[in-house]
Tab-separated table of C-alpha atoms in Angstrom:
chain	number	residue	atom	x	y	z
Q	8	TYR	CA	0.000	0.000	0.000
Q	9	GLU	CA	2.931	2.336	0.609
Q	10	ASN	CA	4.151	1.914	-2.960
Q	11	HIS	CA	0.676	2.001	-4.479
Q	12	HIS	CA	-0.412	5.237	-2.774
Q	13	HIS	CA	3.086	6.784	-2.545
Q	14	VAL	CA	2.816	7.245	1.218
Q	15	THR	CA	4.671	6.067	4.299
Q	16	ILE	CA	2.655	4.117	6.865
Q	17	THR	CA	3.877	4.333	10.456
Q	18	ASP	CA	3.810	1.446	12.921
Q	19	GLY	CA	1.511	3.526	15.103
Q	20	ALA	CA	-0.928	3.800	12.202
Q	21	LEU	CA	-0.983	0.016	11.849
Q	22	GLN	CA	-1.618	-0.396	15.576
Q	23	SER	CA	-4.256	2.326	15.545
Q	24	ALA	CA	-5.975	0.810	12.500
Q	25	ALA	CA	-6.252	-2.565	14.226
Q	26	GLU	CA	-7.564	-1.083	17.489
Q	27	LEU	CA	-9.952	1.496	16.046
Q	28	SER	CA	-11.358	-0.758	13.327
Q	29	SER	CA	-11.994	-3.461	15.906
Q	30	ARG	CA	-13.822	-0.965	18.106
Q	31	TYR	CA	-15.790	1.084	15.557
Q	32	ILE	CA	-16.322	-1.012	12.405
Q	33	GLN	CA	-18.701	-3.909	12.914
Q	34	ASP	CA	-19.548	-5.173	9.432
Q	35	ARG	CA	-16.259	-6.998	8.701
Q	36	ASN	CA	-13.695	-9.128	10.490
Q	37	LEU	CA	-10.311	-8.058	11.755
Q	38	PRO	CA	-7.485	-8.283	9.409
Q	39	ASP	CA	-9.675	-7.182	6.496
Q	40	LYS	CA	-11.190	-4.128	8.132
Q	41	ALA	CA	-7.826	-2.855	9.418
Q	42	ILE	CA	-6.252	-3.348	5.985
Q	43	ASP	CA	-9.171	-1.583	4.287
Q	44	LEU	CA	-8.800	1.296	6.743
Q	45	ILE	CA	-5.089	1.673	5.937
Q	46	ASP	CA	-5.853	1.509	2.208
Q	47	GLU	CA	-8.536	4.200	2.575
Q	48	ALA	CA	-6.181	6.450	4.561
Q	49	GLY	CA	-3.457	6.098	1.922
Q	50	ALA	CA	-5.938	6.798	-0.869
Q	51	ARG	CA	-7.207	9.943	0.872
Q	52	LEU	CA	-3.710	11.330	1.280
Q	53	ARG	CA	-2.906	10.571	-2.341
Q	54	ILE	CA	-6.056	12.329	-3.550
Q	55	LYS	CA	-5.285	15.298	-1.299
Q	56	ARG	CA	-1.830	15.539	-2.829
Q	57	LEU	CA	-3.136	15.289	-6.403
Q	58	THR	CA	-5.823	17.948	-5.945
Q	59	ALA	CA	-4.759	21.341	-7.243
Q	60	PRO	CA	-4.447	24.082	-4.631
Q	61	PRO	CA	-7.252	26.673	-4.475
Q	62	GLU	CA	-4.848	29.396	-5.668
Q	63	LEU	CA	-4.771	27.798	-9.121
Q	64	LYS	CA	-8.564	27.688	-9.312
Q	65	GLU	CA	-8.750	31.363	-8.328
Q	66	LEU	CA	-6.235	32.256	-11.037
Q	67	ASP	CA	-8.254	30.261	-13.591
Q	68	GLU	CA	-11.373	32.238	-12.651
Q	69	LYS	CA	-9.521	35.562	-12.956
Q	70	ILE	CA	-8.107	34.553	-16.351
Q	71	ALA	CA	-11.568	33.535	-17.596
Q	72	LYS	CA	-13.080	36.846	-16.419
Q	73	ILE	CA	-10.338	38.877	-18.094
Q	74	ALA	CA	-10.749	36.858	-21.307
Q	75	ALA	CA	-14.497	37.569	-21.285
Q	76	ASP	CA	-13.846	41.280	-20.646
Q	77	LYS	CA	-11.306	41.298	-23.481
Q	78	ASP	CA	-13.847	39.745	-25.865
Q	79	GLU	CA	-16.402	42.388	-24.856
Q	80	ALA	CA	-13.840	45.129	-25.481
Q	81	ILE	CA	-13.105	43.696	-28.938
Q	82	LYS	CA	-16.825	43.547	-29.757
Q	83	GLY	CA	-17.160	47.150	-28.594
Q	84	GLN	CA	-14.228	48.157	-30.818
Q	85	ASP	CA	-12.205	49.327	-27.786
Q	86	PHE	CA	-8.878	47.928	-28.950
Q	87	GLU	CA	-6.726	49.789	-26.424
Q	88	LYS	CA	-8.631	48.241	-23.538
Q	89	ALA	CA	-8.503	44.842	-25.288
Q	90	ALA	CA	-4.708	45.106	-25.617
Q	91	GLU	CA	-4.423	46.078	-21.951
Q	92	LEU	CA	-6.604	43.109	-20.931
Q	93	ARG	CA	-4.582	40.800	-23.209
Q	94	ASP	CA	-1.387	41.850	-21.401
Q	95	LYS	CA	-3.046	41.227	-18.017
Q	96	GLN	CA	-4.261	37.835	-19.203
Q	97	GLU	CA	-0.797	36.824	-20.426
Q	98	LYS	CA	0.753	37.922	-17.127
Q	99	LEU	CA	-1.801	35.915	-15.113
Q	100	GLU	CA	-1.313	32.859	-17.348
Q	101	ALA	CA	2.455	33.022	-16.831
Q	102	ASP	CA	1.933	33.399	-13.078
Q	103	ARG	CA	-0.446	30.424	-13.085
Q	104	LYS	CA	2.012	28.263	-15.027
Q	105	GLN	CA	4.796	29.139	-12.587
Q	106	LYS	CA	2.592	28.280	-9.573
Q	107	GLU	CA	1.410	25.054	-11.178
Q	108	ASP	CA	4.987	24.012	-11.976
Q	109	SER	CA	6.137	24.675	-8.408
Q	110	TRP	CA	3.108	22.763	-7.035
Q	111	ARG	CA	3.777	19.762	-9.290
Q	112	GLU	CA	7.487	19.841	-8.454
Q	113	GLY	CA	6.792	19.845	-4.727
Q	114	GLU	CA	4.114	17.170	-4.816
Q	115	SER	CA	6.266	14.555	-6.531
Q	116	ASP	CA	9.121	14.770	-4.031
Q	117	VAL	CA	7.179	14.639	-0.781
Q	118	LYS	CA	5.932	11.317	0.552
Q	119	MET	CA	2.962	11.872	2.810
Q	120	VAL	CA	2.737	9.943	6.079
Q	121	VAL	CA	-0.222	7.857	7.238
Q	122	ASP	CA	-0.209	8.121	11.025
Q	123	GLU	CA	-2.660	7.611	13.901
Q	124	ASP	CA	-4.370	10.942	13.258
Q	125	VAL	CA	-5.115	10.093	9.627
Q	126	ILE	CA	-6.541	6.714	10.675
Q	127	ALA	CA	-8.743	8.422	13.298
Q	128	GLU	CA	-9.901	10.949	10.687
Q	129	VAL	CA	-10.891	8.150	8.288
Q	130	ILE	CA	-12.776	6.300	11.045
Q	131	SER	CA	-14.573	9.523	11.996
Q	132	SER	CA	-15.662	10.311	8.458
Q	133	THR	CA	-16.661	6.710	7.726
Q	134	THR	CA	-18.670	6.037	10.878
Q	135	GLY	CA	-19.689	9.539	11.903
Q	136	ILE	CA	-18.252	8.886	15.364
Q	137	PRO	CA	-15.783	11.560	16.498
Q	138	VAL	CA	-12.506	9.785	17.226
Q	139	PHE	CA	-9.634	11.820	18.643
Q	140	LYS	CA	-6.728	11.550	21.005
Q	141	LEU	CA	-7.223	13.019	24.421
Q	142	THR	CA	-4.777	15.728	25.306
Q	143	GLN	CA	-2.964	15.503	28.624
Q	144	ALA	CA	-5.168	18.208	30.117
Q	145	GLU	CA	-8.333	16.354	29.090
Q	146	SER	CA	-6.963	13.072	30.426
Q	147	LYS	CA	-6.111	14.717	33.740
Q	148	LYS	CA	-9.620	16.160	34.023
Q	149	LEU	CA	-11.158	12.752	33.373
Q	150	LEU	CA	-8.891	11.082	35.932
Q	151	ASN	CA	-9.941	13.608	38.571
Q	152	MET	CA	-13.595	13.611	37.551
Q	153	GLU	CA	-14.804	11.526	40.492
Q	154	ALA	CA	-13.138	13.804	43.053
Q	155	GLU	CA	-14.542	16.897	41.322
Q	156	LEU	CA	-18.043	15.424	41.238
Q	157	HIS	CA	-17.846	14.485	44.937
Q	158	LYS	CA	-17.093	18.149	45.729
Q	159	ARG	CA	-20.309	19.289	44.049
Q	160	ILE	CA	-22.680	16.364	44.559
Q	161	ILE	CA	-23.246	15.412	48.183
Q	162	GLY	CA	-24.822	12.168	49.367
Q	163	GLN	CA	-24.723	10.447	45.989
Q	164	ASP	CA	-21.476	8.492	46.340
Q	165	GLU	CA	-22.741	5.400	44.541
Q	166	ALA	CA	-24.115	7.393	41.592
Q	167	VAL	CA	-20.923	9.460	41.273
Q	168	SER	CA	-18.777	6.305	41.311
Q	169	ALA	CA	-20.955	4.676	38.655
Q	170	LEU	CA	-20.822	7.785	36.493
Q	171	SER	CA	-17.077	8.242	36.654
């Protein structure tokens, strides 16, 4: 899958794929669902890399608008404005080509990495269940949750213990 999608898959991603797919995907059995999850993550990164950046789309829109304005100027016999718009269009087209070349150059060299976060993102989008890593602060809050609840809720020890 690394060669096919031109990505690098970390050991943590493999571990995460096995654990998360076992927990959140119920319609298949374990090696298959973990492998499918890794394949999906690699495919998503590859598609992300192959998708043109929004800057290029914006430049295309500007070029199309200037070309339409230039055609209107020609129809209206305003050749000075048409020449000015032609120069603008050529400048934008050269700028677009330069940006596209640099984007293509950069995308071929970089190998994207499938890690635990990418696996969690794929699980989240597939199942609709938000999957994320707890930060240390969140983990600490959850560990101290019972003590915090006991401070605020009095006489409900059994309920607080069951909740936390």
